[in-house]
Amino acid sequence: MRHLKLNIDQEVERAIEGVDLAETGCSYRDQNEFVVLEHFLTQPLVDQFLLEVDRLTPDVNRNYVPGHKKGGSVSFYSILSQASALLSFYRSPALLTFLSRLVEAPLLLCPENDPHSCALYYYQQPGDHIGFHYDTSYYKGKRYTVLIGLVERSEHCRLVARVQKHGETDEIRETRIPMDPGTLVLFNGDKLWHAVTPLGKDEERIILTLQYVTNQEMGPFKKMFSNLKDAVAYFGPAALLPWNPSKEKG
Ligand SMILES: [Fe+2]
């Protein structure tokens, strides 16, 4: 496949230039650490990522947790070896600085043995969905989730978020968010109760997910639980295997 050479850092900086940091930071805090940035990515970034999404599709692991979740996922290990643009985006210093300013905490990449650090979610079969949950941090610090729409060909499948007003635990509104290509959602994983509604027939939805933390350490029992959850609900038994650095192509 032809590989378009794109300066990822430069494109990230262009995307960030289009955002009013003060206003977005206010919304983030007002909504109890949750914000949506519609069409954040530039079109060249979306196009480049879609090339890599096509390349990674054979690596999709289908998963089914009765009563909670059905869908497909591609783990960080596949991205590490086959998707240099997605990897550069996840690691982009400009993106890390931008997100750190929004959440007002110095964010770090997840350790490289975390299959969830940068991954893809594929909703491709009717009924693919995930029930309400928090993106609980098993790390010793906070865990932040970034979701970015890449393919949105669905009228049924929506990210649904129960948004709390900062400091007012009783006031909750529910919002349904279309994840158009390039739209970014950022939230504190322990604070946003969220779900994805079931995909309809002949629909498709593909999401890039990035995880950042404030402390890269995780206790051994939490690590074991996190690994098992990822193996069962997301990436299959391969997620339990130790990461092999020789796989990385740069
Ligand atoms: Fe989630």
PDB file of C-alpha atoms and ligand atoms in Angstrom:
ATOM      1  CA  MET A   1       0.000   0.000   0.000  1.00  0.00           C
ATOM      2  CA  ARG A   2       1.218   3.482  -0.849  1.00  0.00           C
ATOM      3  CA  HIS A   3       2.332   5.317   2.286  1.00  0.00           C
ATOM      4  CA  LEU A   4       1.736   9.062   2.236  1.00  0.00           C
ATOM      5  CA  LYS A   5       4.432  10.846   4.192  1.00  0.00           C
ATOM      6  CA  LEU A   6       2.829  13.349   6.516  1.00  0.00           C
ATOM      7  CA  ASN A   7       4.469  15.470   9.174  1.00  0.00           C
ATOM      8  CA  ILE A   8       2.312  14.378  12.108  1.00  0.00           C
ATOM      9  CA  ASP A   9       3.668  16.928  14.598  1.00  0.00           C
ATOM     10  CA  GLN A  10       3.063  19.772  12.160  1.00  0.00           C
ATOM     11  CA  GLU A  11      -0.521  18.616  11.531  1.00  0.00           C
ATOM     12  CA  VAL A  12      -1.156  18.263  15.278  1.00  0.00           C
ATOM     13  CA  GLU A  13       0.025  21.836  15.767  1.00  0.00           C
ATOM     14  CA  ARG A  14      -2.352  22.983  12.993  1.00  0.00           C
ATOM     15  CA  ALA A  15      -5.239  21.168  14.693  1.00  0.00           C
ATOM     16  CA  ILE A  16      -4.430  22.733  18.061  1.00  0.00           C
ATOM     17  CA  GLU A  17      -4.253  26.225  16.523  1.00  0.00           C
ATOM     18  CA  GLY A  18      -7.961  25.873  15.721  1.00  0.00           C
ATOM     19  CA  VAL A  19      -8.929  25.441  19.382  1.00  0.00           C
ATOM     20  CA  ASP A  20      -9.671  28.183  21.908  1.00  0.00           C
ATOM     21  CA  LEU A  21      -7.782  26.712  24.853  1.00  0.00           C
ATOM     22  CA  ALA A  22      -9.335  28.978  27.524  1.00  0.00           C
ATOM     23  CA  GLU A  23     -12.919  28.339  26.390  1.00  0.00           C
ATOM     24  CA  THR A  24     -12.360  24.592  25.954  1.00  0.00           C
ATOM     25  CA  GLY A  25     -10.700  24.383  29.379  1.00  0.00           C
ATOM     26  CA  CYS A  26     -13.733  26.120  30.929  1.00  0.00           C
ATOM     27  CA  SER A  27     -16.144  23.651  29.278  1.00  0.00           C
ATOM     28  CA  TYR A  28     -13.976  20.756  30.411  1.00  0.00           C
ATOM     29  CA  ARG A  29     -14.054  21.853  34.034  1.00  0.00           C
ATOM     30  CA  ASP A  30     -17.762  22.887  33.977  1.00  0.00           C
ATOM     31  CA  GLN A  31     -18.722  19.419  32.706  1.00  0.00           C
ATOM     32  CA  ASN A  32     -16.853  17.626  35.481  1.00  0.00           C
ATOM     33  CA  GLU A  33     -13.782  16.845  33.322  1.00  0.00           C
ATOM     34  CA  PHE A  34     -15.414  16.057  29.982  1.00  0.00           C
ATOM     35  CA  VAL A  35     -15.338  17.967  26.690  1.00  0.00           C
ATOM     36  CA  VAL A  36     -16.088  17.424  22.984  1.00  0.00           C
ATOM     37  CA  LEU A  37     -14.036  19.080  20.223  1.00  0.00           C
ATOM     38  CA  GLU A  38     -15.933  18.685  16.966  1.00  0.00           C
ATOM     39  CA  HIS A  39     -13.753  18.038  13.894  1.00  0.00           C
ATOM     40  CA  PHE A  40     -10.525  18.557  15.834  1.00  0.00           C
ATOM     41  CA  LEU A  41      -8.271  16.589  13.457  1.00  0.00           C
ATOM     42  CA  THR A  42      -7.199  18.146  10.157  1.00  0.00           C
ATOM     43  CA  GLN A  43      -8.333  16.282   7.023  1.00  0.00           C
ATOM     44  CA  PRO A  44      -4.755  15.121   6.161  1.00  0.00           C
ATOM     45  CA  LEU A  45      -4.566  13.452   9.605  1.00  0.00           C
ATOM     46  CA  VAL A  46      -7.943  11.745   9.126  1.00  0.00           C
ATOM     47  CA  ASP A  47      -6.893  10.519   5.651  1.00  0.00           C
ATOM     48  CA  GLN A  48      -3.570   9.190   6.930  1.00  0.00           C
ATOM     49  CA  PHE A  49      -5.191   7.389   9.870  1.00  0.00           C
ATOM     50  CA  LEU A  50      -7.797   5.797   7.600  1.00  0.00           C
ATOM     51  CA  LEU A  51      -5.001   4.235   5.520  1.00  0.00           C
ATOM     52  CA  GLU A  52      -3.656   2.650   8.689  1.00  0.00           C
ATOM     53  CA  VAL A  53      -7.131   1.579   9.824  1.00  0.00           C
ATOM     54  CA  ASP A  54      -7.465  -0.383   6.543  1.00  0.00           C
ATOM     55  CA  ARG A  55      -4.066  -1.968   7.090  1.00  0.00           C
ATOM     56  CA  LEU A  56      -4.965  -2.997  10.663  1.00  0.00           C
ATOM     57  CA  THR A  57      -8.410  -4.445   9.893  1.00  0.00           C
ATOM     58  CA  PRO A  58      -7.078  -8.052   9.581  1.00  0.00           C
ATOM     59  CA  ASP A  59      -5.798  -7.691  13.166  1.00  0.00           C
ATOM     60  CA  VAL A  60      -9.260  -6.956  14.628  1.00  0.00           C
ATOM     61  CA  ASN A  61     -10.064  -9.171  17.624  1.00  0.00           C
ATOM     62  CA  ARG A  62     -13.818  -9.735  18.001  1.00  0.00           C
ATOM     63  CA  ASN A  63     -15.063  -9.854  21.583  1.00  0.00           C
ATOM     64  CA  TYR A  64     -18.332 -10.549  23.337  1.00  0.00           C
ATOM     65  CA  VAL A  65     -19.151 -10.107  27.007  1.00  0.00           C
ATOM     66  CA  PRO A  66     -22.806 -11.153  27.466  1.00  0.00           C
ATOM     67  CA  GLY A  67     -24.994  -8.315  28.712  1.00  0.00           C
ATOM     68  CA  HIS A  68     -22.206  -5.738  28.466  1.00  0.00           C
ATOM     69  CA  LYS A  69     -20.202  -5.562  25.253  1.00  0.00           C
ATOM     70  CA  LYS A  70     -19.820  -6.747  21.668  1.00  0.00           C
ATOM     71  CA  GLY A  71     -17.364  -5.372  19.127  1.00  0.00           C
ATOM     72  CA  GLY A  72     -13.881  -5.511  17.665  1.00  0.00           C
ATOM     73  CA  SER A  73     -10.575  -4.069  18.868  1.00  0.00           C
ATOM     74  CA  VAL A  74      -7.017  -3.604  17.650  1.00  0.00           C
ATOM     75  CA  SER A  75      -4.451  -3.293  20.431  1.00  0.00           C
ATOM     76  CA  PHE A  76      -1.456  -1.041  20.933  1.00  0.00           C
ATOM     77  CA  TYR A  77       0.853  -3.909  19.953  1.00  0.00           C
ATOM     78  CA  SER A  78      -0.539  -3.974  16.388  1.00  0.00           C
ATOM     79  CA  ILE A  79      -0.373  -0.179  16.188  1.00  0.00           C
ATOM     80  CA  LEU A  80       3.224  -0.284  17.420  1.00  0.00           C
ATOM     81  CA  SER A  81       4.282  -2.583  14.591  1.00  0.00           C
ATOM     82  CA  GLN A  82       2.052  -1.414  11.725  1.00  0.00           C
ATOM     83  CA  ALA A  83       0.724   2.119  12.187  1.00  0.00           C
ATOM     84  CA  SER A  84       3.486   4.685  12.499  1.00  0.00           C
ATOM     85  CA  ALA A  85       1.187   7.702  12.000  1.00  0.00           C
ATOM     86  CA  LEU A  86      -1.215   6.656  14.778  1.00  0.00           C
ATOM     87  CA  LEU A  87       1.783   5.920  17.000  1.00  0.00           C
ATOM     88  CA  SER A  88       3.364   9.326  16.277  1.00  0.00           C
ATOM     89  CA  PHE A  89       0.040  10.996  17.009  1.00  0.00           C
ATOM     90  CA  TYR A  90      -0.327   9.240  20.364  1.00  0.00           C
ATOM     91  CA  ARG A  91       3.231  10.232  21.289  1.00  0.00           C
ATOM     92  CA  SER A  92       3.095  13.748  19.832  1.00  0.00           C
ATOM     93  CA  PRO A  93       4.701  16.182  22.324  1.00  0.00           C
ATOM     94  CA  ALA A  94       2.407  18.962  21.036  1.00  0.00           C
ATOM     95  CA  LEU A  95      -0.700  16.841  21.719  1.00  0.00           C
ATOM     96  CA  LEU A  96       0.575  15.853  25.157  1.00  0.00           C
ATOM     97  CA  THR A  97       1.210  19.505  26.073  1.00  0.00           C
ATOM     98  CA  PHE A  98      -2.211  20.564  24.748  1.00  0.00           C
ATOM     99  CA  LEU A  99      -4.075  17.855  26.673  1.00  0.00           C
ATOM    100  CA  SER A 100      -2.061  18.513  29.837  1.00  0.00           C
ATOM    101  CA  ARG A 101      -3.096  22.170  29.700  1.00  0.00           C
ATOM    102  CA  LEU A 102      -6.746  21.232  29.251  1.00  0.00           C
ATOM    103  CA  VAL A 103      -6.842  18.820  32.180  1.00  0.00           C
ATOM    104  CA  GLU A 104      -4.425  20.929  34.251  1.00  0.00           C
ATOM    105  CA  ALA A 105      -2.193  17.939  35.043  1.00  0.00           C
ATOM    106  CA  PRO A 106       1.123  16.786  33.548  1.00  0.00           C
ATOM    107  CA  LEU A 107       0.078  13.830  31.395  1.00  0.00           C
ATOM    108  CA  LEU A 108       2.281  10.844  30.587  1.00  0.00           C
ATOM    109  CA  LEU A 109       2.028   8.086  28.006  1.00  0.00           C
ATOM    110  CA  CYS A 110       0.923   4.709  29.350  1.00  0.00           C
ATOM    111  CA  PRO A 111       3.712   2.137  29.761  1.00  0.00           C
ATOM    112  CA  GLU A 112       4.370   0.174  26.568  1.00  0.00           C
ATOM    113  CA  ASN A 113       3.028  -3.055  28.034  1.00  0.00           C
ATOM    114  CA  ASP A 114      -0.488  -1.573  28.226  1.00  0.00           C
ATOM    115  CA  PRO A 115      -2.440  -2.784  25.151  1.00  0.00           C
ATOM    116  CA  HIS A 116      -5.023  -0.049  25.744  1.00  0.00           C
ATOM    117  CA  SER A 117      -2.620   2.898  25.562  1.00  0.00           C
ATOM    118  CA  CYS A 118      -3.463   3.554  21.898  1.00  0.00           C
ATOM    119  CA  ALA A 119      -6.038   1.272  20.286  1.00  0.00           C
ATOM    120  CA  LEU A 120      -8.874   1.079  17.764  1.00  0.00           C
ATOM    121  CA  TYR A 121     -12.484   0.075  18.405  1.00  0.00           C
ATOM    122  CA  TYR A 122     -14.412  -1.375  15.462  1.00  0.00           C
ATOM    123  CA  TYR A 123     -18.232  -1.466  15.497  1.00  0.00           C
ATOM    124  CA  GLN A 124     -18.960  -3.474  12.364  1.00  0.00           C
ATOM    125  CA  GLN A 125     -21.670  -6.024  13.146  1.00  0.00           C
ATOM    126  CA  PRO A 126     -25.306  -5.239  14.022  1.00  0.00           C
ATOM    127  CA  GLY A 127     -25.685  -4.921  17.786  1.00  0.00           C
ATOM    128  CA  ASP A 128     -22.044  -3.991  18.478  1.00  0.00           C
ATOM    129  CA  HIS A 129     -22.124  -1.817  21.595  1.00  0.00           C
ATOM    130  CA  ILE A 130     -20.762  -1.325  25.115  1.00  0.00           C
ATOM    131  CA  GLY A 131     -22.853  -0.855  28.261  1.00  0.00           C
ATOM    132  CA  PHE A 132     -22.452   1.949  30.789  1.00  0.00           C
ATOM    133  CA  HIS A 133     -19.093   2.018  32.553  1.00  0.00           C
ATOM    134  CA  TYR A 134     -16.274   4.213  33.817  1.00  0.00           C
ATOM    135  CA  ASP A 135     -12.784   4.004  32.267  1.00  0.00           C
ATOM    136  CA  THR A 136     -11.472   3.167  35.731  1.00  0.00           C
ATOM    137  CA  SER A 137      -7.844   3.982  36.435  1.00  0.00           C
ATOM    138  CA  TYR A 138      -5.895   0.965  37.679  1.00  0.00           C
ATOM    139  CA  TYR A 139      -2.806   3.165  37.768  1.00  0.00           C
ATOM    140  CA  LYS A 140      -1.601   4.922  40.893  1.00  0.00           C
ATOM    141  CA  GLY A 141      -2.671   8.255  39.389  1.00  0.00           C
ATOM    142  CA  LYS A 142      -5.461   9.492  37.135  1.00  0.00           C
ATOM    143  CA  ARG A 143      -6.326   8.020  33.750  1.00  0.00           C
ATOM    144  CA  TYR A 144      -7.645  10.196  30.921  1.00  0.00           C
ATOM    145  CA  THR A 145      -9.388   8.886  27.807  1.00  0.00           C
ATOM    146  CA  VAL A 146      -9.276  10.506  24.369  1.00  0.00           C
ATOM    147  CA  LEU A 147     -11.712   9.161  21.764  1.00  0.00           C
ATOM    148  CA  ILE A 148     -11.474  10.256  18.134  1.00  0.00           C
ATOM    149  CA  GLY A 149     -13.988   9.406  15.424  1.00  0.00           C
ATOM    150  CA  LEU A 150     -12.465   7.964  12.229  1.00  0.00           C
ATOM    151  CA  VAL A 151     -15.418   6.264  10.526  1.00  0.00           C
ATOM    152  CA  GLU A 152     -19.008   7.273  11.376  1.00  0.00           C
ATOM    153  CA  ARG A 153     -21.526   5.566   9.128  1.00  0.00           C
ATOM    154  CA  SER A 154     -24.251   4.958  11.675  1.00  0.00           C
ATOM    155  CA  GLU A 155     -27.455   6.563  12.898  1.00  0.00           C
ATOM    156  CA  HIS A 156     -27.881   4.178  15.814  1.00  0.00           C
ATOM    157  CA  CYS A 157     -24.431   3.800  17.345  1.00  0.00           C
ATOM    158  CA  ARG A 158     -23.703   6.781  19.590  1.00  0.00           C
ATOM    159  CA  LEU A 159     -21.411   7.567  22.483  1.00  0.00           C
ATOM    160  CA  VAL A 160     -23.802   8.348  25.337  1.00  0.00           C
ATOM    161  CA  ALA A 161     -22.419  10.305  28.271  1.00  0.00           C
ATOM    162  CA  ARG A 162     -24.096  11.200  31.584  1.00  0.00           C
ATOM    163  CA  VAL A 163     -22.644  14.630  32.087  1.00  0.00           C
ATOM    164  CA  GLN A 164     -22.415  16.073  35.575  1.00  0.00           C
ATOM    165  CA  LYS A 165     -22.022  19.726  36.315  1.00  0.00           C
ATOM    166  CA  HIS A 166     -18.867  20.387  38.288  1.00  0.00           C
ATOM    167  CA  GLY A 167     -19.612  20.226  42.023  1.00  0.00           C
ATOM    168  CA  GLU A 168     -23.329  19.366  41.525  1.00  0.00           C
ATOM    169  CA  THR A 169     -23.620  15.617  41.772  1.00  0.00           C
ATOM    170  CA  ASP A 170     -27.428  15.575  41.347  1.00  0.00           C
ATOM    171  CA  GLU A 171     -27.648  17.500  38.093  1.00  0.00           C
ATOM    172  CA  ILE A 172     -27.055  15.053  35.296  1.00  0.00           C
ATOM    173  CA  ARG A 173     -27.891  15.397  31.633  1.00  0.00           C
ATOM    174  CA  GLU A 174     -27.422  12.704  29.051  1.00  0.00           C
ATOM    175  CA  THR A 175     -25.810  13.550  25.743  1.00  0.00           C
ATOM    176  CA  ARG A 176     -25.536  11.461  22.543  1.00  0.00           C
ATOM    177  CA  ILE A 177     -22.420  12.313  20.573  1.00  0.00           C
ATOM    178  CA  PRO A 178     -21.949  11.593  16.855  1.00  0.00           C
ATOM    179  CA  MET A 179     -18.245  10.794  16.415  1.00  0.00           C
ATOM    180  CA  ASP A 180     -17.734  12.312  12.967  1.00  0.00           C
ATOM    181  CA  PRO A 181     -14.247  11.829  11.468  1.00  0.00           C
ATOM    182  CA  GLY A 182     -11.820  13.994  13.431  1.00  0.00           C
ATOM    183  CA  THR A 183     -14.124  14.731  16.392  1.00  0.00           C
ATOM    184  CA  LEU A 184     -12.319  14.379  19.732  1.00  0.00           C
ATOM    185  CA  VAL A 185     -13.774  13.584  23.151  1.00  0.00           C
ATOM    186  CA  LEU A 186     -11.623  13.981  26.270  1.00  0.00           C
ATOM    187  CA  PHE A 187     -12.567  12.911  29.794  1.00  0.00           C
ATOM    188  CA  ASN A 188     -11.289  11.782  33.159  1.00  0.00           C
ATOM    189  CA  GLY A 189     -11.952   8.025  33.083  1.00  0.00           C
ATOM    190  CA  ASP A 190     -13.095   7.809  36.694  1.00  0.00           C
ATOM    191  CA  LYS A 191     -15.619  10.644  36.316  1.00  0.00           C
ATOM    192  CA  LEU A 192     -17.649  10.009  33.148  1.00  0.00           C
ATOM    193  CA  TRP A 193     -20.358   7.304  33.145  1.00  0.00           C
ATOM    194  CA  HIS A 194     -20.645   6.418  29.468  1.00  0.00           C
ATOM    195  CA  ALA A 195     -21.797   3.794  26.965  1.00  0.00           C
ATOM    196  CA  VAL A 196     -22.094   3.166  23.224  1.00  0.00           C
ATOM    197  CA  THR A 197     -25.545   2.296  21.825  1.00  0.00           C
ATOM    198  CA  PRO A 198     -25.938  -0.713  19.465  1.00  0.00           C
ATOM    199  CA  LEU A 199     -24.928  -0.487  15.820  1.00  0.00           C
ATOM    200  CA  GLY A 200     -27.678  -0.935  13.222  1.00  0.00           C
ATOM    201  CA  LYS A 201     -27.664  -3.107  10.099  1.00  0.00           C
ATOM    202  CA  ASP A 202     -25.233  -2.094   7.309  1.00  0.00           C
ATOM    203  CA  GLU A 203     -23.615   0.481   9.566  1.00  0.00           C
ATOM    204  CA  GLU A 204     -19.973   0.956  10.597  1.00  0.00           C
ATOM    205  CA  ARG A 205     -18.174   2.999  13.209  1.00  0.00           C
ATOM    206  CA  ILE A 206     -14.425   3.064  13.966  1.00  0.00           C
ATOM    207  CA  ILE A 207     -12.905   4.961  16.886  1.00  0.00           C
ATOM    208  CA  LEU A 208      -9.310   5.684  17.874  1.00  0.00           C
ATOM    209  CA  THR A 209      -8.770   5.633  21.629  1.00  0.00           C
ATOM    210  CA  LEU A 210      -5.774   7.087  23.479  1.00  0.00           C
ATOM    211  CA  GLN A 211      -5.064   6.747  27.181  1.00  0.00           C
ATOM    212  CA  TYR A 212      -2.851   9.064  29.214  1.00  0.00           C
ATOM    213  CA  VAL A 213      -1.989   8.862  32.907  1.00  0.00           C
ATOM    214  CA  THR A 214      -0.482  10.983  35.660  1.00  0.00           C
ATOM    215  CA  ASN A 215       1.507   8.069  37.139  1.00  0.00           C
ATOM    216  CA  GLN A 216       2.772   5.118  35.077  1.00  0.00           C
ATOM    217  CA  GLU A 217       2.865   2.735  38.038  1.00  0.00           C
ATOM    218  CA  MET A 218       0.255   0.073  38.707  1.00  0.00           C
ATOM    219  CA  GLY A 219       0.129  -2.349  41.633  1.00  0.00           C
ATOM    220  CA  PRO A 220       0.601  -6.064  40.751  1.00  0.00           C
ATOM    221  CA  PHE A 221      -2.987  -7.130  41.544  1.00  0.00           C
ATOM    222  CA  LYS A 222      -4.499  -4.231  39.632  1.00  0.00           C
ATOM    223  CA  LYS A 223      -2.144  -5.057  36.733  1.00  0.00           C
ATOM    224  CA  MET A 224      -3.356  -8.649  36.735  1.00  0.00           C
ATOM    225  CA  PHE A 225      -7.014  -7.548  36.753  1.00  0.00           C
ATOM    226  CA  SER A 226      -6.406  -4.958  34.029  1.00  0.00           C
ATOM    227  CA  ASN A 227      -4.663  -7.576  31.825  1.00  0.00           C
ATOM    228  CA  LEU A 228      -7.489 -10.066  32.245  1.00  0.00           C
ATOM    229  CA  LYS A 229     -10.119  -7.428  31.444  1.00  0.00           C
ATOM    230  CA  ASP A 230      -8.233  -6.420  28.290  1.00  0.00           C
ATOM    231  CA  ALA A 231      -7.815 -10.064  27.196  1.00  0.00           C
ATOM    232  CA  VAL A 232     -11.496 -10.955  27.712  1.00  0.00           C
ATOM    233  CA  ALA A 233     -13.273  -7.755  26.737  1.00  0.00           C
ATOM    234  CA  TYR A 234     -10.980  -6.225  24.123  1.00  0.00           C
ATOM    235  CA  PHE A 235      -7.857  -7.707  22.603  1.00  0.00           C
ATOM    236  CA  GLY A 236      -7.890 -11.502  23.146  1.00  0.00           C
ATOM    237  CA  PRO A 237      -5.269 -13.717  24.839  1.00  0.00           C
ATOM    238  CA  ALA A 238      -2.433 -12.034  22.884  1.00  0.00           C
ATOM    239  CA  ALA A 239      -2.866  -9.049  25.232  1.00  0.00           C
ATOM    240  CA  LEU A 240      -1.463 -11.248  28.019  1.00  0.00           C
ATOM    241  CA  LEU A 241       1.789 -11.926  26.188  1.00  0.00           C
ATOM    242  CA  PRO A 242       4.785  -9.789  27.055  1.00  0.00           C
ATOM    243  CA  TRP A 243       5.387  -6.998  24.598  1.00  0.00           C
ATOM    244  CA  ASN A 244       8.265  -7.673  22.197  1.00  0.00           C
ATOM    245  CA  PRO A 245      10.231  -4.470  21.461  1.00  0.00           C
ATOM    246  CA  SER A 246      11.789  -5.998  18.324  1.00  0.00           C
ATOM    247  CA  LYS A 247       8.338  -5.742  16.678  1.00  0.00           C
ATOM    248  CA  GLU A 248       8.511  -1.966  16.573  1.00  0.00           C
ATOM    249  CA  LYS A 249       9.305  -0.566  13.150  1.00  0.00           C
ATOM    250  CA  GLY A 250       9.457   3.072  14.220  1.00  0.00           C
TER     251      GLY A 250
HETATM  252 FE    FE B   1     -15.044   3.625  27.970  1.00  0.00          FE
END
